[in-house]
């Protein structure tokens, strides 16, 4: 019982770590101050965004070190990277360190800003790897909800950090960068010795359903509270004391998930049934038989080559038919009538290595669907600050906080509803990702036309769809390619994010924005030059170009919407290919 209590507390503390490490989602808030302080144009700022996305997604080193270092060691490496990277960015922006020009081929020093952003955000991969791998292995039968909750709190961190920043009440916008550098590092260092791996508890308990419902309720309450506080602060001029009270209540809500293991320790009925092991015991191998001679080899071949009508039978009848086919195959092999084909590598649903997964079409369908879907969403998230400014919204932080909250709800909801799809209907989980991509396509259309209130609706749809991707993809990858090398598989799939950002934001969105800004600048050039001759120095001809109006992101948003439609098609192809796999994984549970 004490071990189970410790396991629940440990996973509760992981929620705290995840709730403050999604610092990449604050880039939309810190990018305007970086752009104005260092006099960058939109293409140069997009390069920083790509570096941020690369740092957030390149987790091979984090995955490798997590297998070697203890859990606290991996967390410490991530905290140091976060502190050094963003701490130095804050020094540069505030003028406490020399200004470092962006991207010059001849000198590494001129690429330092991108390197610093990469280092700072790469610390997040250590936190995500530690949390996801530990919790998915501890709760493999609830991987959808677990991944959704963990990734959801990471998405909500943008709104949480923004609320803490409002408490600081600093007129200097660069202080947000300082908080991004120091805050997550402090939390992780404070908790890294409390959190430790707990093995041997891969069970299903009778109280798991109630606990999950409670955590989902806390998630919805937390999101609703943050949304209400954010809107109230935007619409009403609140005193600083009231803002502090709101932040204290926020911390109380974040502590509530720890109440689950505490209540278990006091109120769990000792007569509760014994916990049910998730995985059945592996049957012992008969002496003198090699692994290749066991029936599992031929069973795998029967699974692949059995008639399609077998899949339509009930689970009990299906197993009988497979056993009959297996017996016939044994007899034919003994008589020499057929040659039993040796099994080459694992089958879907079993444990894959990364190299084995890379030669599977299903893996690349997931990767490119994620690249187009999440890449288009991340492009709009990274450019949300400039987008709100182009539509003449004064407070850009509110939209960054809003999309962070919707991102959170998308991750939690994506894990929850995709779990219903696979548990109740034994249907492929990627169908939930296809639905999310259609939702995002509609959200991009709202961004494109810039109707009144379109930015609010667009952030809602894009945030929900983008967040759902990460809960669904993580769970689907673990189902199709196993848990043994889940860390390596997950970190490879996350490369889709910076790959999409590099093309969509670094090339498409920034080029279109700068082109429209130049058109507007040329149209007003004559008036500004004449005014400058009368009032010298008043109009700031050396300021970076700015674009105004919905035209700035009209074409970009339509292109992103088209990419989401293509992603939907890829996801549906994946659904068609994996129907049999999910029938085998979850069909037996339904019967």
XYZ file of C-alpha atoms in Angstrom:
591
model
C 0.000 0.000 0.000
C 2.826 2.373 0.837
C 4.415 1.661 -2.527
C 1.159 2.442 -4.340
C 0.785 5.642 -2.354
C 4.327 6.623 -3.289
C 3.628 5.881 -6.933
C 0.563 8.144 -6.965
C 2.385 10.964 -5.177
C 5.269 10.733 -7.616
C 2.920 11.016 -10.594
C 1.185 13.923 -8.849
C 4.489 15.779 -8.587
C 5.058 15.139 -12.291
C 1.961 17.279 -12.891
C 3.720 20.127 -11.117
C 6.783 19.757 -13.307
C 4.683 19.563 -16.463
C 2.656 22.616 -15.422
C 5.704 24.895 -15.606
C 7.920 23.451 -18.341
C 5.912 24.252 -21.490
C 7.915 27.446 -21.860
C 7.932 27.212 -25.638
C 4.269 28.242 -25.702
C 5.255 31.626 -24.266
C 7.308 32.480 -27.339
C 4.360 34.437 -28.719
C 4.568 36.688 -25.623
C 8.337 37.167 -25.520
C 8.919 37.469 -29.278
C 7.644 41.083 -29.577
C 10.124 42.347 -26.945
C 12.965 40.411 -28.615
C 11.996 41.846 -31.992
C 11.867 45.439 -30.766
C 14.982 45.229 -28.555
C 17.232 43.648 -31.188
C 15.602 45.278 -34.249
C 14.813 41.973 -36.010
C 12.512 41.579 -38.998
C 9.890 38.838 -39.125
C 12.103 36.357 -40.998
C 14.856 36.713 -38.411
C 12.334 36.338 -35.599
C 10.958 33.220 -37.295
C 14.495 31.778 -37.235
C 14.453 32.099 -33.461
C 11.072 30.354 -33.458
C 12.481 27.467 -35.474
C 15.421 27.209 -33.051
C 12.910 27.126 -30.197
C 10.936 24.334 -31.858
C 14.100 22.364 -32.561
C 15.123 22.652 -28.928
C 11.680 21.536 -27.830
C 11.685 18.484 -30.109
C 15.245 17.183 -30.495
C 15.168 14.793 -27.575
C 17.553 12.033 -28.656
C 20.150 13.136 -26.117
C 17.496 13.396 -23.411
C 16.230 9.901 -24.217
C 19.744 8.435 -24.185
C 20.808 10.157 -20.974
C 17.564 9.168 -19.257
C 18.539 5.512 -19.726
C 21.971 6.122 -18.174
C 21.464 8.803 -15.540
C 19.164 8.535 -12.526
C 15.903 10.403 -12.842
C 17.108 13.354 -10.767
C 20.261 13.625 -12.911
C 18.261 13.941 -16.145
C 15.998 16.546 -14.554
C 19.028 18.498 -13.330
C 20.545 18.588 -16.837
C 17.281 19.964 -18.212
C 17.043 22.601 -15.473
C 20.610 23.810 -16.108
C 19.993 24.063 -19.857
C 16.800 26.045 -19.304
C 18.492 28.445 -16.888
C 21.603 29.037 -19.009
C 19.791 29.382 -22.345
C 16.963 31.740 -21.434
C 19.025 33.478 -18.755
C 21.528 34.583 -21.363
C 18.734 35.642 -23.722
C 17.410 37.882 -20.931
C 20.883 39.400 -20.460
C 21.099 40.180 -24.180
C 17.595 41.661 -24.441
C 18.093 43.902 -21.388
C 21.511 45.098 -22.584
C 23.440 43.415 -19.767
C 25.338 41.365 -22.336
C 26.529 42.351 -25.842
C 23.928 42.254 -28.583
C 24.626 39.239 -30.764
C 23.633 39.560 -34.441
C 21.500 36.796 -35.919
C 22.771 34.184 -38.416
C 26.083 35.040 -40.006
C 27.817 32.255 -41.921
C 31.336 33.364 -41.083
C 31.014 33.481 -37.299
C 29.558 31.190 -34.641
C 29.211 34.186 -32.335
C 26.581 35.710 -34.618
C 24.482 32.559 -34.381
C 24.467 32.662 -30.605
C 20.886 33.895 -30.199
C 19.490 30.864 -32.035
C 21.820 28.569 -30.095
C 20.738 30.081 -26.784
C 17.046 29.682 -27.602
C 17.726 26.073 -28.645
C 19.614 25.278 -25.427
C 16.985 26.899 -23.213
C 14.052 25.100 -24.767
C 15.880 21.780 -25.104
C 15.763 21.454 -21.327
C 12.054 20.745 -21.720
C 12.797 17.450 -23.488
C 14.379 16.059 -20.310
C 11.289 16.917 -18.283
C 8.903 15.450 -20.869
C 10.916 12.260 -21.350
C 11.147 11.603 -17.614
C 7.440 12.220 -17.062
C 6.029 10.405 -20.090
C 8.210 7.290 -20.001
C 7.743 6.793 -16.252
C 3.992 7.361 -16.195
C 3.166 5.405 -19.371
C 5.107 2.408 -18.070
C 3.418 2.683 -14.670
C -0.086 2.952 -16.172
C 0.009 1.161 -19.569
C -3.716 0.343 -19.478
C -4.635 4.005 -19.110
C -2.025 5.461 -21.436
C -4.491 7.680 -23.272
C -5.762 9.580 -20.208
C -2.331 9.605 -18.552
C -0.591 11.063 -21.607
C -3.443 13.524 -22.127
C -3.243 14.818 -18.550
C 0.563 15.088 -18.539
C 0.773 16.800 -21.923
C -2.228 18.920 -21.001
C -0.514 20.409 -17.985
C 2.507 21.173 -20.178
C 0.223 23.046 -22.556
C -1.403 24.915 -19.689
C 1.959 26.135 -18.387
C 1.813 29.178 -20.660
C -1.309 30.454 -18.890
C 0.075 29.555 -15.458
C 3.347 31.409 -16.026
C 1.461 34.377 -17.489
C -0.667 34.606 -14.331
C 2.455 34.474 -12.153
C 3.974 37.198 -14.324
C 0.875 39.337 -13.721
C 1.495 38.921 -9.994
C 5.036 40.257 -10.365
C 3.463 43.423 -11.790
C 6.570 44.503 -13.694
C 6.276 47.152 -16.433
C 9.379 45.678 -18.068
C 8.215 43.016 -20.547
C 11.721 41.523 -20.595
C 11.122 40.304 -17.030
C 8.901 37.599 -18.527
C 12.043 36.142 -20.146
C 13.762 36.203 -16.752
C 10.826 34.322 -15.214
C 10.936 31.743 -18.020
C 14.636 31.203 -17.260
C 14.405 30.963 -13.477
C 10.897 29.652 -12.686
C 10.936 26.153 -14.233
C 14.523 25.543 -13.090
C 13.582 26.356 -9.496
C 10.568 24.013 -9.510
C 12.471 21.111 -11.067
C 15.469 21.448 -8.747
C 13.137 21.580 -5.745
C 11.341 18.369 -6.766
C 14.053 16.303 -8.456
C 15.036 14.425 -5.272
C 11.426 13.848 -4.230
C 10.532 12.236 -7.557
C 12.021 8.811 -8.101
C 11.163 5.808 -10.291
C 8.845 3.180 -8.789
C 8.874 -0.243 -10.408
C 6.697 -3.294 -10.224
C 3.297 -1.607 -9.981
C 1.800 -2.070 -13.414
C -1.589 -2.985 -12.008
C -5.188 -2.002 -12.445
C -6.848 -1.007 -9.151
C -10.582 -0.741 -8.471
C -10.103 2.915 -7.496
C -8.401 3.910 -10.759
C -11.650 4.957 -12.443
C -12.652 7.222 -9.573
C -9.165 8.737 -9.391
C -9.138 9.454 -13.125
C -12.542 11.121 -12.916
C -11.326 13.258 -10.024
C -8.201 14.359 -11.910
C -10.263 15.211 -15.000
C -12.549 17.291 -12.815
C -9.554 19.164 -11.388
C -8.254 19.753 -14.916
C -11.530 21.270 -16.084
C -11.824 23.357 -12.932
C -8.274 24.649 -13.349
C -8.821 25.569 -16.998
C -12.149 27.272 -16.269
C -10.618 29.195 -13.378
C -7.687 30.431 -15.450
C -9.965 31.440 -18.303
C -12.219 33.396 -15.956
C -9.294 35.112 -14.223
C -7.676 35.990 -17.526
C -10.816 37.539 -18.980
C -11.493 39.421 -15.753
C -7.974 40.874 -15.700
C -8.319 41.916 -19.330
C -11.730 43.572 -18.988
C -11.472 45.058 -15.482
C -8.685 47.112 -13.926
C -8.002 44.930 -10.862
C -5.852 45.933 -7.909
C -2.561 44.164 -7.357
C -3.859 42.567 -4.137
C -6.715 40.888 -6.038
C -4.277 39.536 -8.642
C -2.142 38.069 -5.841
C -5.224 36.390 -4.335
C -6.081 34.887 -7.729
C -2.553 33.468 -7.996
C -2.703 31.948 -4.486
C -5.964 30.186 -5.402
C -4.224 28.919 -8.553
C -1.490 27.273 -6.463
C -4.141 25.673 -4.255
C -5.808 24.150 -7.323
C -2.445 22.797 -8.483
C -2.024 21.053 -5.112
C -5.388 19.274 -5.306
C -4.152 16.255 -7.384
C -1.900 15.308 -4.467
C -5.096 14.740 -2.445
C -5.744 11.510 -4.365
C -2.937 9.397 -2.852
C -3.445 11.006 0.540
C -7.142 10.056 0.568
C -6.219 6.550 -0.613
C -3.964 6.095 2.397
C -6.795 6.929 4.843
C -9.982 5.745 3.157
C -9.001 2.687 1.092
C -10.972 -0.352 2.214
C -8.547 -3.103 3.278
C -11.056 -5.612 1.940
C -10.712 -4.278 -1.586
C -9.975 -7.047 -4.081
C -6.415 -7.860 -4.898
C -5.007 -5.718 -7.663
C -5.245 -7.260 -11.059
C -1.959 -7.546 -12.955
C -2.152 -5.830 -16.309
C 0.059 -8.253 -18.196
C -0.435 -12.010 -17.932
C 2.465 -14.088 -16.844
C 4.602 -15.383 -19.659
C 4.236 -19.149 -19.984
C 7.340 -21.101 -19.207
C 9.237 -22.495 -22.167
C 9.512 -26.243 -22.405
C 13.030 -27.664 -22.014
C 14.784 -28.429 -25.253
C 12.698 -26.039 -27.347
C 14.113 -22.862 -28.764
C 12.180 -19.624 -29.062
C 11.693 -20.183 -32.786
C 10.062 -23.571 -32.111
C 7.350 -22.192 -29.850
C 3.807 -21.887 -31.249
C 3.991 -18.068 -31.041
C 5.987 -17.941 -34.264
C 3.336 -19.725 -36.259
C 0.583 -17.896 -34.377
C 2.015 -14.610 -35.621
C 1.959 -15.880 -39.194
C -1.635 -17.038 -38.786
C -2.553 -13.577 -37.446
C -1.178 -11.980 -40.606
C -2.451 -14.510 -43.146
C -5.804 -15.698 -41.776
C -8.922 -15.080 -43.909
C -10.466 -11.640 -43.499
C -13.834 -13.071 -42.452
C -12.210 -14.332 -39.245
C -11.938 -10.736 -38.025
C -15.704 -10.359 -38.214
C -16.332 -13.186 -35.750
C -16.787 -12.657 -31.993
C -13.613 -12.794 -29.947
C -14.167 -16.338 -28.622
C -15.022 -17.750 -32.073
C -12.115 -15.870 -33.621
C -9.645 -17.496 -31.216
C -11.068 -20.944 -31.985
C -10.726 -20.409 -35.735
C -7.178 -19.170 -35.336
C -6.345 -22.220 -33.211
C -7.776 -24.492 -35.915
C -5.739 -22.769 -38.626
C -2.699 -23.010 -36.418
C -3.169 -26.753 -35.900
C -3.557 -27.302 -39.643
C -0.386 -25.324 -40.274
C 1.492 -27.419 -37.712
C 0.337 -30.622 -39.371
C 1.182 -29.388 -42.864
C 4.625 -28.320 -41.723
C 5.218 -31.711 -40.095
C 4.200 -33.485 -43.299
C 6.514 -31.270 -45.351
C 3.649 -29.904 -47.404
C 4.421 -26.303 -46.539
C 7.412 -24.389 -45.396
C 6.825 -22.275 -42.309
C 8.021 -18.735 -42.938
C 10.332 -17.429 -40.257
C 9.212 -14.323 -38.503
C 11.098 -11.174 -39.517
C 10.888 -8.529 -36.852
C 7.978 -7.635 -34.596
C 4.399 -7.159 -35.683
C 2.317 -4.076 -35.006
C 1.301 -3.992 -31.382
C 4.591 -5.534 -30.252
C 7.803 -3.860 -29.109
C 9.748 -2.142 -31.916
C 13.153 -0.538 -31.851
C 13.472 2.816 -33.592
C 15.226 1.276 -36.598
C 12.502 -1.348 -36.964
C 9.796 1.315 -36.770
C 11.506 3.484 -39.399
C 10.869 0.896 -42.122
C 7.134 0.733 -41.382
C 4.689 2.743 -43.475
C 2.415 3.305 -40.456
C 5.192 5.066 -38.583
C 5.777 7.508 -41.442
C 2.043 8.106 -41.846
C 1.965 9.186 -38.192
C 5.058 11.348 -38.690
C 3.854 13.243 -41.776
C 0.312 13.617 -40.468
C 1.806 15.092 -37.298
C 4.148 17.302 -39.321
C 1.309 18.845 -41.330
C -1.202 19.049 -38.492
C 0.863 20.132 -35.498
C 3.325 22.053 -37.693
C 0.572 24.284 -39.026
C -0.799 24.816 -35.526
C 2.606 25.637 -34.094
C 3.174 28.177 -36.870
C 0.121 30.133 -35.776
C 1.026 29.799 -32.077
C 4.529 31.174 -32.694
C 3.146 34.078 -34.729
C 0.218 34.818 -32.439
C 1.910 37.891 -30.943
C 2.475 39.504 -34.351
C -0.937 38.369 -35.554
C -2.760 40.071 -32.673
C -0.663 43.214 -33.156
C -1.497 43.295 -36.866
C -5.200 43.243 -35.936
C -4.498 46.120 -33.488
C -5.044 44.258 -30.226
C -3.107 45.972 -27.444
C -2.763 43.050 -25.028
C -1.180 40.160 -26.889
C -0.698 38.132 -23.687
C -4.401 37.335 -23.456
C -4.376 35.377 -26.728
C -1.217 33.491 -25.764
C -2.901 32.536 -22.485
C -6.132 31.591 -24.255
C -4.459 29.284 -26.732
C -2.493 27.762 -23.858
C -5.749 26.925 -22.059
C -7.371 25.500 -25.190
C -4.163 23.573 -25.858
C -4.483 22.102 -22.373
C -8.108 21.114 -22.877
C -7.269 19.650 -26.293
C -4.619 17.410 -24.772
C -6.793 16.262 -21.896
C -9.851 15.855 -24.110
C -7.868 14.157 -26.872
C -6.590 11.533 -24.464
C -10.019 11.015 -22.888
C -12.135 10.754 -26.042
C -9.575 8.711 -27.967
C -9.597 6.266 -25.036
C -13.381 5.959 -25.368
C -12.961 5.234 -29.090
C -10.505 2.366 -28.537
C -12.055 0.948 -25.340
C -15.737 1.052 -26.236
C -15.564 0.593 -30.000
C -12.122 -1.019 -30.618
C -11.649 1.537 -33.391
C -8.222 2.968 -34.298
C -7.148 5.863 -32.091
C -5.805 7.940 -35.068
C -9.404 8.696 -36.092
C -9.457 11.162 -33.202
C -6.400 12.856 -34.689
C -8.181 13.129 -38.046
C -11.103 14.891 -36.353
C -8.686 17.283 -34.622
C -7.118 18.146 -37.974
C -10.477 19.050 -39.485
C -11.147 21.308 -36.491
C -7.788 23.025 -37.066
C -8.566 23.520 -40.764
C -11.673 25.489 -39.797
C -9.685 27.490 -37.229
C -7.155 28.565 -39.866
C -10.016 29.847 -42.032
C -11.137 32.113 -39.162
C -7.581 33.417 -38.839
C -7.437 34.090 -42.576
C -10.459 36.359 -42.836
C -9.996 38.241 -39.574
C -13.700 38.696 -38.886
C -14.739 40.364 -35.607
C -13.989 37.857 -32.862
C -12.215 35.591 -35.345
C -8.991 35.649 -33.329
C -10.849 34.365 -30.260
C -12.577 31.570 -32.199
C -9.396 30.742 -34.101
C -7.349 30.357 -30.920
C -10.071 28.073 -29.539
C -10.102 25.738 -32.558
C -6.350 25.751 -33.199
C -5.552 25.254 -29.506
C -7.936 22.317 -29.120
C -6.778 20.618 -32.321
C -3.071 21.178 -31.751
C -3.233 19.953 -28.170
C -5.168 16.810 -29.096
C -2.371 15.767 -31.460
C 0.134 15.188 -28.683
C -2.105 13.089 -26.460
C -3.304 10.957 -29.380
C 0.036 10.461 -31.145
C 1.893 9.441 -27.985
C -0.712 6.837 -27.051
C -1.080 5.528 -30.622
C 2.679 5.146 -31.054
C 2.931 3.141 -27.832
C 0.060 0.876 -28.977
C 1.375 0.226 -32.471
C 5.104 0.058 -31.697
C 5.296 -0.946 -28.035
C 6.556 0.534 -24.782
C 10.067 -0.920 -24.635
C 11.653 1.827 -26.756
C 8.875 4.356 -26.344
C 11.282 7.154 -25.343
C 13.246 6.911 -28.609
C 10.099 6.542 -30.728
C 8.399 9.517 -29.077
C 11.431 11.783 -29.389
C 11.751 10.945 -33.097
C 8.090 11.740 -33.742
C 8.474 15.102 -32.009
C 10.922 16.077 -34.777
C 7.824 16.646 -36.906
C 7.193 19.820 -34.921
C 10.399 21.716 -35.810
C 10.349 20.294 -39.340
C 6.907 21.781 -39.879
C 7.860 25.025 -38.152
C 10.997 25.363 -40.285
C 9.025 25.225 -43.526
C 5.715 26.773 -42.471
C 6.916 29.544 -40.156
C 10.538 30.056 -41.188
C 9.836 30.156 -44.923
C 6.133 30.587 -45.701
C 4.623 32.729 -42.912
C 7.609 35.043 -42.390
C 8.140 35.628 -46.125
C 4.488 36.515 -46.689
C 4.431 38.797 -43.627
C 7.589 40.682 -44.673
C 6.307 41.025 -48.239
C 3.029 42.555 -47.058
C 4.891 44.800 -44.588
C 7.152 46.057 -47.393
C 4.111 46.803 -49.570
C 2.578 48.873 -46.802
C 5.894 50.599 -46.110
C 6.373 51.546 -49.776
C 2.815 52.864 -49.916
C 3.499 55.196 -47.002
C 7.135 55.903 -47.837
C 6.577 59.273 -49.498
C 4.462 60.627 -46.625
C 6.917 59.411 -43.968
C 9.965 60.902 -45.743
C 8.303 64.307 -46.066
C 7.175 64.209 -42.453
C 10.672 63.203 -41.334
C 12.140 66.266 -43.039
C 9.784 68.470 -40.984
C 9.971 66.497 -37.726
C 13.369 64.741 -37.796
C 13.686 61.583 -35.692
C 9.990 61.460 -34.871
C 8.877 58.606 -37.129
C 11.708 56.083 -36.512
C 12.652 55.062 -40.036
C 15.044 52.470 -38.616
C 12.321 50.563 -36.762
C 11.529 47.015 -38.002
C 8.759 46.762 -40.589
C 5.282 46.045 -39.282
C 2.254 44.784 -41.170
C -1.287 45.778 -40.242
C -4.604 44.172 -41.101
C -5.855 40.640 -41.782
C -3.935 40.608 -45.085
C -0.715 39.926 -43.135
C -1.681 36.298 -42.449
C -4.489 35.754 -44.955
C -2.558 33.626 -47.446
C -0.554 31.894 -44.730
C -3.703 30.795 -42.904
C -5.300 29.404 -46.062
C -2.132 27.424 -46.823
C -2.109 26.045 -43.260
C -5.767 25.055 -43.632
C -4.941 23.109 -46.808
C -2.106 21.323 -44.986
C -4.540 20.255 -42.272
C -6.839 18.744 -44.896
C -3.918 16.729 -46.310
C -3.059 15.617 -42.769
C -6.667 14.449 -42.341
C -6.335 12.258 -45.433
C -3.095 10.703 -44.130
C -4.704 10.011 -40.757
C -7.652 8.261 -42.374
C -5.278 6.082 -44.403
C -3.605 5.138 -41.112
C -7.020 4.353 -39.606
C -7.811 2.014 -42.500
C -4.452 0.232 -42.172
C -4.664 -0.309 -38.401
C -8.254 -1.474 -37.958
C -7.189 -5.106 -37.553
C -4.500 -4.168 -35.035
C -6.917 -2.301 -32.777
C -9.460 -5.112 -33.101
C -6.848 -7.512 -31.723
C -5.747 -5.088 -28.997
C -9.168 -4.030 -27.704
C -11.772 -6.322 -29.303
C -11.290 -8.970 -26.623
C -11.996 -6.432 -23.866
C -15.334 -5.487 -25.463
C -16.486 -9.087 -25.580
